[in-house]
Tab-separated table of N, CA and C in Angstrom:
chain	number	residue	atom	x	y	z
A	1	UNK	N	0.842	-1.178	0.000
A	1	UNK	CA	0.000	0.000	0.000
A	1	UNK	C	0.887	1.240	0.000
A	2	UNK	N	0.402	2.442	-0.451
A	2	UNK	CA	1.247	3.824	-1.258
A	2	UNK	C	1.360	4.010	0.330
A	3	UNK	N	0.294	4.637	1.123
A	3	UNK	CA	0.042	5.373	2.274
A	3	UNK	C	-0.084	4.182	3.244
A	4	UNK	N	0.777	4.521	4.590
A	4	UNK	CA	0.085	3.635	5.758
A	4	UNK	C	-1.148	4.080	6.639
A	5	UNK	N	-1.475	3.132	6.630
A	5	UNK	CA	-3.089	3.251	7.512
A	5	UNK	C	-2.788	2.697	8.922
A	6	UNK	N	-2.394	2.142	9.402
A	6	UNK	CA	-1.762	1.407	10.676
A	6	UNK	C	-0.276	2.265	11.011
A	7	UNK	N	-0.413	3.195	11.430
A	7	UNK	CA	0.811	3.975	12.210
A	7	UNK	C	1.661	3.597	13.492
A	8	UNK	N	2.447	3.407	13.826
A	8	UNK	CA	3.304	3.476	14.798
A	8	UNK	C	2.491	3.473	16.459
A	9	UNK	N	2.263	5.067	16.115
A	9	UNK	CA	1.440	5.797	17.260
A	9	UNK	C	0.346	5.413	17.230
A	10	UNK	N	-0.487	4.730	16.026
A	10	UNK	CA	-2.206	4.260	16.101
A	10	UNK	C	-1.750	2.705	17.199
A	11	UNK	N	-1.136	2.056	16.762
A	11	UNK	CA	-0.774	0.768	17.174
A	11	UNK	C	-0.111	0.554	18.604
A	12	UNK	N	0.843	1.613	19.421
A	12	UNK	CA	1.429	1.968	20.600
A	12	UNK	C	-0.142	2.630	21.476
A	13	UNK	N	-1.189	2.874	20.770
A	13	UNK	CA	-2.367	3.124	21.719
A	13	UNK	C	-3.419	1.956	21.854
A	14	UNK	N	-3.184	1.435	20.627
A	14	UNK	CA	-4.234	-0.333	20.695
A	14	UNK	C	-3.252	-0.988	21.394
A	15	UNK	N	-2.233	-1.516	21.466
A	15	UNK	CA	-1.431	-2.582	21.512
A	15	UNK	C	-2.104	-3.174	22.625
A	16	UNK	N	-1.944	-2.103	24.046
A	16	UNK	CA	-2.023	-2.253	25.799
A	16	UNK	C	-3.281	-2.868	25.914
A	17	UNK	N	-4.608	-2.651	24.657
A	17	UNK	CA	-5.275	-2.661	25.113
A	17	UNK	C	-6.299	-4.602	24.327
A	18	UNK	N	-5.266	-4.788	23.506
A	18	UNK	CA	-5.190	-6.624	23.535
A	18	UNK	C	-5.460	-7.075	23.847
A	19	UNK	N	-6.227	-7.855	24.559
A	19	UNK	CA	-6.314	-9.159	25.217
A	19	UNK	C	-4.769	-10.394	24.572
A	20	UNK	N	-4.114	-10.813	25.658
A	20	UNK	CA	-3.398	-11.563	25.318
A	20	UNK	C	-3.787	-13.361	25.637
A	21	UNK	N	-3.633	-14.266	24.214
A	21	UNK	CA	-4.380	-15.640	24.296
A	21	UNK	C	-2.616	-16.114	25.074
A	22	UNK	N	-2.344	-17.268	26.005
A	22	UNK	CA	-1.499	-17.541	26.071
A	22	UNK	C	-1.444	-18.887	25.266
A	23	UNK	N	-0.279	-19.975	24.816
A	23	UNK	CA	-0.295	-20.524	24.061
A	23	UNK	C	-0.647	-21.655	24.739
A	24	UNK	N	-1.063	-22.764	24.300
A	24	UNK	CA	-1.318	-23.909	25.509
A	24	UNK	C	-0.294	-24.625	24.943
A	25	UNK	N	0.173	-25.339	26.451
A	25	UNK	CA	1.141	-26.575	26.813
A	25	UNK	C	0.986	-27.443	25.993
A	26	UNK	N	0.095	-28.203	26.373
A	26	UNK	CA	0.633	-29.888	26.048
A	26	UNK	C	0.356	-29.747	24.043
A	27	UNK	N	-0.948	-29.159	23.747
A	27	UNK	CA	-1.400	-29.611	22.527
A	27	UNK	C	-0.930	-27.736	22.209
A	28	UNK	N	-0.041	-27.301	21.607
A	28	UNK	CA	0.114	-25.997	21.295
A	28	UNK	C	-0.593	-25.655	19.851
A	29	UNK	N	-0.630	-26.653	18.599
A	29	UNK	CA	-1.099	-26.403	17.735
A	29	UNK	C	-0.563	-25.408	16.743
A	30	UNK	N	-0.941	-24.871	16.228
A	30	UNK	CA	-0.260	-23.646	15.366
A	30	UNK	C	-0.091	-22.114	15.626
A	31	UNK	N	1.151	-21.588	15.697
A	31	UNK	CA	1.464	-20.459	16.022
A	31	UNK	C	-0.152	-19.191	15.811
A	32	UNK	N	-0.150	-18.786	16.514
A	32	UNK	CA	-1.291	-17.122	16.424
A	32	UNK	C	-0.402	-16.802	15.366
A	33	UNK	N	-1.523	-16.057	14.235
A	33	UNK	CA	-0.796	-14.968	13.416
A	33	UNK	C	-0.788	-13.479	14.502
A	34	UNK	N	0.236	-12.827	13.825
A	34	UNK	CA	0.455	-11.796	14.729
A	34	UNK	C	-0.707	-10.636	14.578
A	35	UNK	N	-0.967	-10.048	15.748
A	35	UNK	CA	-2.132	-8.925	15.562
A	35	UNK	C	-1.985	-7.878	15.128
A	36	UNK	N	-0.985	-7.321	14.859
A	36	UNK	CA	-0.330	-6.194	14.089
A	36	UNK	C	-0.869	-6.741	12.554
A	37	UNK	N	-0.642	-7.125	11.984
A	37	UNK	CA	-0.983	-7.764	10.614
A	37	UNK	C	-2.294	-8.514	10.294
A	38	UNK	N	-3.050	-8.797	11.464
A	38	UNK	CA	-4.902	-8.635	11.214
A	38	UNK	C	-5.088	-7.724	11.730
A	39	UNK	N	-4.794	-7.135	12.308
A	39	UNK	CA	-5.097	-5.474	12.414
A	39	UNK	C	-5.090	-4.657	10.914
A	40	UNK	N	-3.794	-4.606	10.412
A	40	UNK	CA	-3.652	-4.167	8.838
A	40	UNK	C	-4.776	-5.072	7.882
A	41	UNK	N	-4.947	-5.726	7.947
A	41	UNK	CA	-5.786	-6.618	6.882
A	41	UNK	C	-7.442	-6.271	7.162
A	42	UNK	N	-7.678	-5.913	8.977
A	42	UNK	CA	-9.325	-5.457	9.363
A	42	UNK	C	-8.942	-4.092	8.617
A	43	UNK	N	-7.820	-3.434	8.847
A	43	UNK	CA	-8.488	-1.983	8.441
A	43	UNK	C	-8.381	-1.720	6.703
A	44	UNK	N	-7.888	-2.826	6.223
A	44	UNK	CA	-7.776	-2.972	4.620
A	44	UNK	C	-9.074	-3.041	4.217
A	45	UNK	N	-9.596	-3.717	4.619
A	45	UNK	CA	-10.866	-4.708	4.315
A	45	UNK	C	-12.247	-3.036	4.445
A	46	UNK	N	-11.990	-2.984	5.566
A	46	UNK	CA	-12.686	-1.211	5.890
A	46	UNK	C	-12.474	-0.255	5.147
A	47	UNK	N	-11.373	-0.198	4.846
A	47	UNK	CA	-10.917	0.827	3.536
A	47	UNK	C	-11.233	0.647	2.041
A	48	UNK	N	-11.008	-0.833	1.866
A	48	UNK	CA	-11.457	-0.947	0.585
A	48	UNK	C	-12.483	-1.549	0.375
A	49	UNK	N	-13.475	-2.086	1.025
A	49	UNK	CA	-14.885	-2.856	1.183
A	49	UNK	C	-15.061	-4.032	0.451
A	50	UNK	N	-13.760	-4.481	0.211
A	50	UNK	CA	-13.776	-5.893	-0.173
A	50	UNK	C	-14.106	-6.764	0.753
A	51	UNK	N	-14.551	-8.119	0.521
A	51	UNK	CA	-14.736	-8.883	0.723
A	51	UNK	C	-13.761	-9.501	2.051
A	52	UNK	N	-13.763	-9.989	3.149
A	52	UNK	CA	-13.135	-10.995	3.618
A	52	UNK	C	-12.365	-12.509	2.913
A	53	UNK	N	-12.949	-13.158	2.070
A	53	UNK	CA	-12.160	-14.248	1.588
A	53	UNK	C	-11.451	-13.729	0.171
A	54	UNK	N	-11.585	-12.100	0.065
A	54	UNK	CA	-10.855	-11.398	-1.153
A	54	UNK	C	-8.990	-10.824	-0.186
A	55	UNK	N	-9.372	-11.217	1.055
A	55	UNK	CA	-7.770	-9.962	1.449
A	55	UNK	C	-6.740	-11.111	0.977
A	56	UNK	N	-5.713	-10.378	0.303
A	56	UNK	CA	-4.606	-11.384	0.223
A	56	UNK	C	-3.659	-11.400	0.824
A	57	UNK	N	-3.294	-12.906	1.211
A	57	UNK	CA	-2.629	-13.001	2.315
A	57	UNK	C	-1.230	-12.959	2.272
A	58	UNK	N	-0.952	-12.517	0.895
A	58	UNK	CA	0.881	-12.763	0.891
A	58	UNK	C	0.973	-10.859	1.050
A	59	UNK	N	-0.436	-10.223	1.251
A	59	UNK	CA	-0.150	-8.923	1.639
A	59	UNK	C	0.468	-8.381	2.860
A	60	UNK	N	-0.352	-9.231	4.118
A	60	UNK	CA	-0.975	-8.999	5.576
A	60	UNK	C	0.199	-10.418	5.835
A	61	UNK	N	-0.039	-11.357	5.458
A	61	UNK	CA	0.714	-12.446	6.150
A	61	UNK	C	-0.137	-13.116	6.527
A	62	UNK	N	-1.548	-12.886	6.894
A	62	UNK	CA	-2.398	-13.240	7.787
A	62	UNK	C	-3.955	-13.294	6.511
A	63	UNK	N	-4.524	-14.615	6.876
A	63	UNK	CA	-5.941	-14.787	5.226
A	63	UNK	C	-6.679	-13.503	6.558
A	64	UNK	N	-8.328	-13.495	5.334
A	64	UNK	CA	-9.283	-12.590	5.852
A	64	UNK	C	-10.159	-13.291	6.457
A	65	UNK	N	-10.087	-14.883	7.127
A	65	UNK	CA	-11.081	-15.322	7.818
A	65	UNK	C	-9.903	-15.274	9.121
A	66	UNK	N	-8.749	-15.318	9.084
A	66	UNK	CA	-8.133	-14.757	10.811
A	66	UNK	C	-8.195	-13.421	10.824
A	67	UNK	N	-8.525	-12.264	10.082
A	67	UNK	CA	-8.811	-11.204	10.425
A	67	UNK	C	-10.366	-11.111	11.121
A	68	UNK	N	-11.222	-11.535	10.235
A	68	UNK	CA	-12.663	-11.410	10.786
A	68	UNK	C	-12.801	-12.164	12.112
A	69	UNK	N	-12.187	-13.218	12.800
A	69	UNK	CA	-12.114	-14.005	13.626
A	69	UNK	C	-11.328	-12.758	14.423
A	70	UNK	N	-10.196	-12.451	14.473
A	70	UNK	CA	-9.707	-11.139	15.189
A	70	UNK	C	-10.426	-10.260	15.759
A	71	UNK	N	-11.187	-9.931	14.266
A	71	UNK	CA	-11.927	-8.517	14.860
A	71	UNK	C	-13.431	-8.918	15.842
A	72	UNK	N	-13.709	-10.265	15.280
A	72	UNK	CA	-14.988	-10.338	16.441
A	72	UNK	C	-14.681	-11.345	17.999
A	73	UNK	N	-13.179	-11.322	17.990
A	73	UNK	CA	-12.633	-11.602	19.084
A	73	UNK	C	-12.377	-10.485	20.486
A	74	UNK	N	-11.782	-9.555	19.552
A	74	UNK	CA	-11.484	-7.753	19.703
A	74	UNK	C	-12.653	-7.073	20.014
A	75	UNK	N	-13.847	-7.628	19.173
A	75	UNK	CA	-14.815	-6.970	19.891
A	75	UNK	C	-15.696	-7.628	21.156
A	76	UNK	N	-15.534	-9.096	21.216
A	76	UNK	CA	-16.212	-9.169	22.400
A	76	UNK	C	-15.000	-8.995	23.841
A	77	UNK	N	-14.151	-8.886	23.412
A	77	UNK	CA	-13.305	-8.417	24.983
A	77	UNK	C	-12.997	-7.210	25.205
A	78	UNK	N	-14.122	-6.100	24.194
A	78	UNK	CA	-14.619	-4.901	24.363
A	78	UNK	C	-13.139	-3.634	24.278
A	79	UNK	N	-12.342	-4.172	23.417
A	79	UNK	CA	-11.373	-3.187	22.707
A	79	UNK	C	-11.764	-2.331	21.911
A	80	UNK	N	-12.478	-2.305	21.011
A	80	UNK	CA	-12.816	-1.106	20.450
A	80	UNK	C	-13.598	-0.065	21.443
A	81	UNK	N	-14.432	-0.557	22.386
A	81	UNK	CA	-15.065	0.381	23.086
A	81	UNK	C	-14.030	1.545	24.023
A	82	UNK	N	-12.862	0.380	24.171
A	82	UNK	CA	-11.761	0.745	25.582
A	82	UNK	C	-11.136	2.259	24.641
A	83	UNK	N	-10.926	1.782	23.304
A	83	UNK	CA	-10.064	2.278	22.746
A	83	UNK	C	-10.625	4.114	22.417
A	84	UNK	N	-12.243	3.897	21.981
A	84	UNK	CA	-12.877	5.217	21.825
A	84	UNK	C	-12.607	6.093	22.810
A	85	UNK	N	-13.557	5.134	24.231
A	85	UNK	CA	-12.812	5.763	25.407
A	85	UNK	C	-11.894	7.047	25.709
A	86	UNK	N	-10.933	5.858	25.174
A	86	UNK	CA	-9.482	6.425	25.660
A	86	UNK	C	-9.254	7.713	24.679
A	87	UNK	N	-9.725	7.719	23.792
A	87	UNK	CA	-9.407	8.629	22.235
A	87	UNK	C	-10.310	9.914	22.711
A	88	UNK	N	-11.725	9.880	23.463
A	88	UNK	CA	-12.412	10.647	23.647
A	88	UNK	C	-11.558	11.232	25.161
A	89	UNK	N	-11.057	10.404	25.903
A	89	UNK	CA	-10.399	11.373	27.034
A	89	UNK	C	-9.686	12.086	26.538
A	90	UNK	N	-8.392	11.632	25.642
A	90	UNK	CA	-7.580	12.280	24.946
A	90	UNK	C	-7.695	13.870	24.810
A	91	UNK	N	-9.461	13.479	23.470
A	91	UNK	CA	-9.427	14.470	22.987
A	91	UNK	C	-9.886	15.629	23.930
A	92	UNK	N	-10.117	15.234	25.037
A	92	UNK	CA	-11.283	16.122	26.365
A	92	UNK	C	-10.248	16.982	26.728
A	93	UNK	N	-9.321	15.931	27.318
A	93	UNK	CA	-7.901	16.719	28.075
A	93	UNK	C	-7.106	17.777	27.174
A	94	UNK	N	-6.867	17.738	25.474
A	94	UNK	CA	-6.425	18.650	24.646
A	94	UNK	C	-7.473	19.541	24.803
A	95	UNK	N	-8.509	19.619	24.964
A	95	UNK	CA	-9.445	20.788	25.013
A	95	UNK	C	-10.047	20.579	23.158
A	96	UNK	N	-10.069	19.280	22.817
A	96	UNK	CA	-10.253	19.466	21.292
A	96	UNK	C	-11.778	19.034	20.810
A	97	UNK	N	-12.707	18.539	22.040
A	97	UNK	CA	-13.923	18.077	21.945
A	97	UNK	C	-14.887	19.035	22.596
A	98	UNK	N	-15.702	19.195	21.330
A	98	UNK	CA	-16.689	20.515	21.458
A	98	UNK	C	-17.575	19.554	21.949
A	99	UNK	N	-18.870	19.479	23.254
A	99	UNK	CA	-19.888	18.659	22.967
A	99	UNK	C	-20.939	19.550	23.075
A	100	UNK	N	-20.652	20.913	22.498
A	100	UNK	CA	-21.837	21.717	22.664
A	100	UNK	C	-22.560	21.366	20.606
A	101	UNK	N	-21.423	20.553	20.345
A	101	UNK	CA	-22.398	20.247	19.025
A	101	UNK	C	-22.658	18.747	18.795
A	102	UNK	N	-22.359	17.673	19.913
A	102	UNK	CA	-22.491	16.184	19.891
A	102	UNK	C	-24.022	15.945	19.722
A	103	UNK	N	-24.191	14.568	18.932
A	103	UNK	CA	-25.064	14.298	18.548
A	103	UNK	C	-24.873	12.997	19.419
A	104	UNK	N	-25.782	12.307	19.891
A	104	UNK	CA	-25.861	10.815	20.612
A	104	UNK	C	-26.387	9.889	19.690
A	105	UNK	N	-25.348	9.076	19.554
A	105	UNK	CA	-25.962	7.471	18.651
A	105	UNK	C	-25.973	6.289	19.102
A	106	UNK	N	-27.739	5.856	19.583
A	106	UNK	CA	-27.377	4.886	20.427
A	106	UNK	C	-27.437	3.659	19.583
A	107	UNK	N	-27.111	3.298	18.395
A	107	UNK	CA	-27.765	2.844	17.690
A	107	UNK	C	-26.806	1.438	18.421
A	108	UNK	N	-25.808	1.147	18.688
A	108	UNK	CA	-25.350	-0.167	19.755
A	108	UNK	C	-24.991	-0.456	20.978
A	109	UNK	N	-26.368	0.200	21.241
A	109	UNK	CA	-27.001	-0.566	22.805
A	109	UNK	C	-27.845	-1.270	22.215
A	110	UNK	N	-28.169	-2.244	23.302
A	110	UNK	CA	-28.916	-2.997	23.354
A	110	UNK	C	-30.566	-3.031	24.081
A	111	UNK	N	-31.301	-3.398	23.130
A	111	UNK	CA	-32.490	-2.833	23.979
A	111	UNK	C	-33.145	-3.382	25.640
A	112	UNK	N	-33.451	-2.354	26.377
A	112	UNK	CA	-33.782	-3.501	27.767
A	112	UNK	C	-35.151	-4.456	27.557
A	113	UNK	N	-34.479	-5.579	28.096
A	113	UNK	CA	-35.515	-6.239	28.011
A	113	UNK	C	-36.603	-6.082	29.518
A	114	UNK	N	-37.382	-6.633	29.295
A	114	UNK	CA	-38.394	-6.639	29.953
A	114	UNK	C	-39.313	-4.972	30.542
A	115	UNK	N	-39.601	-4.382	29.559
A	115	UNK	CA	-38.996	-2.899	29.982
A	115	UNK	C	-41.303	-2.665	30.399
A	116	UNK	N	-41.838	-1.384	29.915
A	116	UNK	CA	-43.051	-1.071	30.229
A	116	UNK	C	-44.236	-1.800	29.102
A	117	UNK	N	-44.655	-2.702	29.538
A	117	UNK	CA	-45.593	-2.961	28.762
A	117	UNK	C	-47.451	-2.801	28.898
A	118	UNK	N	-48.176	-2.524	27.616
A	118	UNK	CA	-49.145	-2.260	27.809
A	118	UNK	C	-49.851	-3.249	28.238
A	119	UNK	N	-51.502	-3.170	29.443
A	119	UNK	CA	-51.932	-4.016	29.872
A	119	UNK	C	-52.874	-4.698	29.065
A	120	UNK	N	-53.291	-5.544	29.117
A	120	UNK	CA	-54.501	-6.485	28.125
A	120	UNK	C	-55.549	-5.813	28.622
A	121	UNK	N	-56.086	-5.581	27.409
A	121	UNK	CA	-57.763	-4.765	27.321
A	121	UNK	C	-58.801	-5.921	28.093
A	122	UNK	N	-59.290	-5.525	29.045
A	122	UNK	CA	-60.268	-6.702	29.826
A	122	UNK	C	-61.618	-6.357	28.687
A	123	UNK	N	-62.339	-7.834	28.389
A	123	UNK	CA	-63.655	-8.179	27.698
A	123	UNK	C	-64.591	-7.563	28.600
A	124	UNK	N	-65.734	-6.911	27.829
A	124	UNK	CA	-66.584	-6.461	28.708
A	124	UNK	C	-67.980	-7.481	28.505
A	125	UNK	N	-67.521	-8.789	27.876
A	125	UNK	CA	-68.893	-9.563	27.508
A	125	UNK	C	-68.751	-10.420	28.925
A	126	UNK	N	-70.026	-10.901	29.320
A	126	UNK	CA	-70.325	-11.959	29.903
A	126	UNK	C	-69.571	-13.157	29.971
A	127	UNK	N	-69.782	-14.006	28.503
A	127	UNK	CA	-69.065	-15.387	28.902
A	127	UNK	C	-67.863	-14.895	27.986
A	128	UNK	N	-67.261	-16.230	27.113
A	128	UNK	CA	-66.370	-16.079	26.027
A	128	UNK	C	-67.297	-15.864	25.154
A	129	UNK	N	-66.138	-15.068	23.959
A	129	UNK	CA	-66.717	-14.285	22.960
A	129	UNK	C	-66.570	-15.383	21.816
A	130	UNK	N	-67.633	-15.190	20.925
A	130	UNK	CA	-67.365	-16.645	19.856
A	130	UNK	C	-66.395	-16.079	18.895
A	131	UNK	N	-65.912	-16.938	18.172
A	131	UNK	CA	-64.974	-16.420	17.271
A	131	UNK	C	-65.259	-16.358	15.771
A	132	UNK	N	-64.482	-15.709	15.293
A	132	UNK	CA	-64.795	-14.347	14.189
A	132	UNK	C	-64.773	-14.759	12.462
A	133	UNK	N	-63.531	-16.097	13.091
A	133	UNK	CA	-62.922	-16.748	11.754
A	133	UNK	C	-63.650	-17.670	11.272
């Protein structure tokens, strides 16, 4: 690629925030590809909106089904969230976040369950009502 998309300094602020798999003992199996390089291949894939079984792997080192496996690994041990976070303190402490013009998107939360529901209309007939069908 002409331009890097994965910087130094982008990668020294994700790194810490990893989850690390340790390797197992007895049955070790095959080396982890490294996360630096499904990292490059998730944000390839984002950039250019190709396909997952399109990233090539003599690019990244790493195919696009251990990237997608990465990234929905990354997201359930809640790294991307850690990482906004951290990007939004950042920007608080520079004085560089206006929120007198923020917009709120809740669009991934999750909805509560069991939340206000309406009550059942009580019958005002006598017995049961015959049916219609």
């Amino acid at each position: 690629m002409d331009d890097e998309i994965l910087t130094d300094e982008l990668w020294a602020r994700l790194e810490p925030l990893i989850p690390v798999r340790p390797r197992r003992f007895k049955h070790p199996g095959r080396r982890r590809a490294d996360d630096r390089a499904a990292l490059e291949g998730i944000l390839w894939v984002l950039r250019t909106g190709v396909g997952w079984n399109r990233v090539p792997t003599g690019l990244f080192g790493v195919s696009g089904a251990t990237c997608w496996r990465r990234l929905d690994e990354w997201l359930e041990a809640g790294v991307w969230q850690q990482l906004h976070e951290r990007l939004l303190g950042e920007l608080r402490a520079a004085g560089k976040l206006d929120l007198s013009t923020a917009i709120v998107d809740s669009s991934h939360l999750r909805a509560l369950k069991g939340g206000t529901r309406l009550a059942r209309a009580l019958s005002i007939a006598a017995g049961p009502v015959p049916s219609t069908t």
